[in-house]
């Protein structure tokens, strides 16, 4: 699942402080994700679903949250996407990200789906 960042929240409720987590160069990376097409019943239309796999946090994420998305290394994309690769063969990829990430506190405006736009990731 391609992304250029993700959100995580830290602190007591309310309000939790949202953070935007991204690479220093704001480049694209890929989350380890799973997708499936299935039918809830034989006569139903197919449903497409997906999920992002999480793992334990790396040193950057640990102060913010107790988990983080699995961010795949570019060298591992082909292995992850190969449908012929057995699940046990990719377990070693489900590890905390070893590259550099930046965490920046952002506005709580990100907490509402009514809000959208590039200003949501501006540091506060």
Tab-separated table of C-alpha atoms in Angstrom:
chain	number	residue	atom	x	y	z
A	1	UNK	CA	0.000	0.000	0.000
A	2	UNK	CA	1.812	3.147	-1.167
A	3	UNK	CA	1.946	6.120	1.185
A	4	UNK	CA	3.961	9.232	1.893
A	5	UNK	CA	3.155	9.307	5.594
A	6	UNK	CA	0.751	8.200	8.283
A	7	UNK	CA	-0.898	9.522	11.424
A	8	UNK	CA	-0.605	8.350	14.987
A	9	UNK	CA	-1.936	9.795	18.226
A	10	UNK	CA	-0.283	10.071	21.639
A	11	UNK	CA	-1.369	11.140	25.085
A	12	UNK	CA	-4.353	11.050	27.369
A	13	UNK	CA	-7.930	11.421	26.140
A	14	UNK	CA	-9.014	14.112	25.395
A	15	UNK	CA	-7.248	15.505	23.541
A	16	UNK	CA	-4.639	13.165	22.133
A	17	UNK	CA	-1.874	14.825	20.144
A	18	UNK	CA	-1.848	13.708	16.484
A	19	UNK	CA	1.486	13.223	14.729
A	20	UNK	CA	2.304	12.986	11.035
A	21	UNK	CA	5.046	10.420	10.462
A	22	UNK	CA	7.014	10.534	7.222
A	23	UNK	CA	10.415	10.042	5.617
A	24	UNK	CA	12.818	13.014	5.790
A	25	UNK	CA	12.668	13.418	1.998
A	26	UNK	CA	8.838	13.109	2.010
A	27	UNK	CA	9.276	10.212	-0.406
A	28	UNK	CA	6.863	7.397	-1.082
A	29	UNK	CA	7.138	4.129	0.809
A	30	UNK	CA	5.022	0.996	0.999
A	31	UNK	CA	3.113	-0.539	3.879
A	32	UNK	CA	2.831	-4.315	4.000
A	33	UNK	CA	-0.812	-4.877	3.209
A	34	UNK	CA	-3.158	-7.725	2.482
A	35	UNK	CA	-6.180	-7.654	0.223
A	36	UNK	CA	-8.903	-10.109	-0.578
A	37	UNK	CA	-11.954	-10.297	-2.784
A	38	UNK	CA	-14.718	-12.370	-1.203
A	39	UNK	CA	-18.474	-12.882	-1.279
A	40	UNK	CA	-20.535	-12.683	1.904
A	41	UNK	CA	-22.967	-15.132	0.290
A	42	UNK	CA	-22.976	-17.058	-3.010
A	43	UNK	CA	-25.405	-14.656	-4.713
A	44	UNK	CA	-23.822	-11.426	-3.366
A	45	UNK	CA	-21.549	-9.041	-5.253
A	46	UNK	CA	-17.845	-9.463	-4.469
A	47	UNK	CA	-16.395	-7.303	-1.709
A	48	UNK	CA	-12.815	-5.996	-1.905
A	49	UNK	CA	-11.123	-5.514	1.450
A	50	UNK	CA	-7.631	-4.602	2.584
A	51	UNK	CA	-5.659	-4.183	5.771
A	52	UNK	CA	-2.302	-2.748	6.790
A	53	UNK	CA	-0.105	-5.034	8.875
A	54	UNK	CA	1.402	-3.584	12.045
A	55	UNK	CA	4.427	-4.547	14.115
A	56	UNK	CA	6.248	-3.389	17.224
A	57	UNK	CA	7.457	0.213	17.094
A	58	UNK	CA	10.964	1.267	16.163
A	59	UNK	CA	12.898	3.704	18.371
A	60	UNK	CA	11.263	6.718	16.687
A	61	UNK	CA	7.709	5.451	17.135
A	62	UNK	CA	8.028	3.874	20.604
A	63	UNK	CA	7.510	7.159	22.517
A	64	UNK	CA	4.299	7.789	20.529
A	65	UNK	CA	2.591	4.399	20.182
A	66	UNK	CA	3.008	0.701	20.951
A	67	UNK	CA	2.818	-0.350	17.294
A	68	UNK	CA	3.522	0.935	13.795
A	69	UNK	CA	2.722	-0.103	10.234
A	70	UNK	CA	5.143	-2.503	8.599
A	71	UNK	CA	7.060	-0.358	6.106
A	72	UNK	CA	8.720	-2.542	3.504
A	73	UNK	CA	12.217	-1.908	2.200
A	74	UNK	CA	12.218	-1.282	-1.570
A	75	UNK	CA	14.391	-4.365	-2.038
A	76	UNK	CA	11.575	-6.459	-0.508
A	77	UNK	CA	8.678	-5.210	-2.681
A	78	UNK	CA	8.940	-8.021	-5.233
A	79	UNK	CA	9.123	-10.710	-2.542
A	80	UNK	CA	6.081	-9.275	-0.744
A	81	UNK	CA	4.032	-8.987	-3.935
A	82	UNK	CA	4.921	-12.424	-5.339
A	83	UNK	CA	1.711	-14.457	-5.058
A	84	UNK	CA	3.723	-17.684	-5.274
A	85	UNK	CA	5.726	-16.894	-2.136
A	86	UNK	CA	4.489	-18.805	0.913
A	87	UNK	CA	3.374	-16.719	3.879
A	88	UNK	CA	6.071	-18.170	6.111
A	89	UNK	CA	8.689	-16.955	3.610
A	90	UNK	CA	7.780	-13.298	4.176
A	91	UNK	CA	7.537	-13.327	7.973
A	92	UNK	CA	11.036	-11.873	8.209
A	93	UNK	CA	9.708	-8.746	6.448
A	94	UNK	CA	7.229	-8.050	9.271
A	95	UNK	CA	9.648	-6.019	11.342
A	96	UNK	CA	9.963	-2.419	12.525
A	97	UNK	CA	11.204	0.028	9.904
A	98	UNK	CA	14.974	0.549	10.096
A	99	UNK	CA	15.123	3.753	8.050
A	100	UNK	CA	14.769	7.270	9.346
A	101	UNK	CA	11.314	8.670	10.062
A	102	UNK	CA	10.299	12.128	11.228
A	103	UNK	CA	7.448	12.696	13.658
A	104	UNK	CA	5.787	16.075	13.720
A	105	UNK	CA	2.897	17.165	15.904
A	106	UNK	CA	0.011	18.435	13.800
A	107	UNK	CA	-3.368	20.058	14.364
A	108	UNK	CA	-6.223	18.115	15.934
A	109	UNK	CA	-8.202	19.142	12.826
A	110	UNK	CA	-7.011	15.800	11.394
A	111	UNK	CA	-9.391	14.100	13.857
A	112	UNK	CA	-12.433	14.882	11.701
A	113	UNK	CA	-13.129	13.391	8.273
A	114	UNK	CA	-14.849	16.696	7.401
A	115	UNK	CA	-11.412	18.312	7.213
A	116	UNK	CA	-9.144	17.766	4.243
A	117	UNK	CA	-6.180	19.468	2.635
A	118	UNK	CA	-2.425	19.859	2.851
A	119	UNK	CA	-2.678	22.072	5.940
A	120	UNK	CA	-3.552	18.978	8.007
A	121	UNK	CA	0.091	17.893	8.004
A	122	UNK	CA	1.543	21.313	8.827
A	123	UNK	CA	3.494	21.245	12.116
A	124	UNK	CA	1.949	22.995	15.106
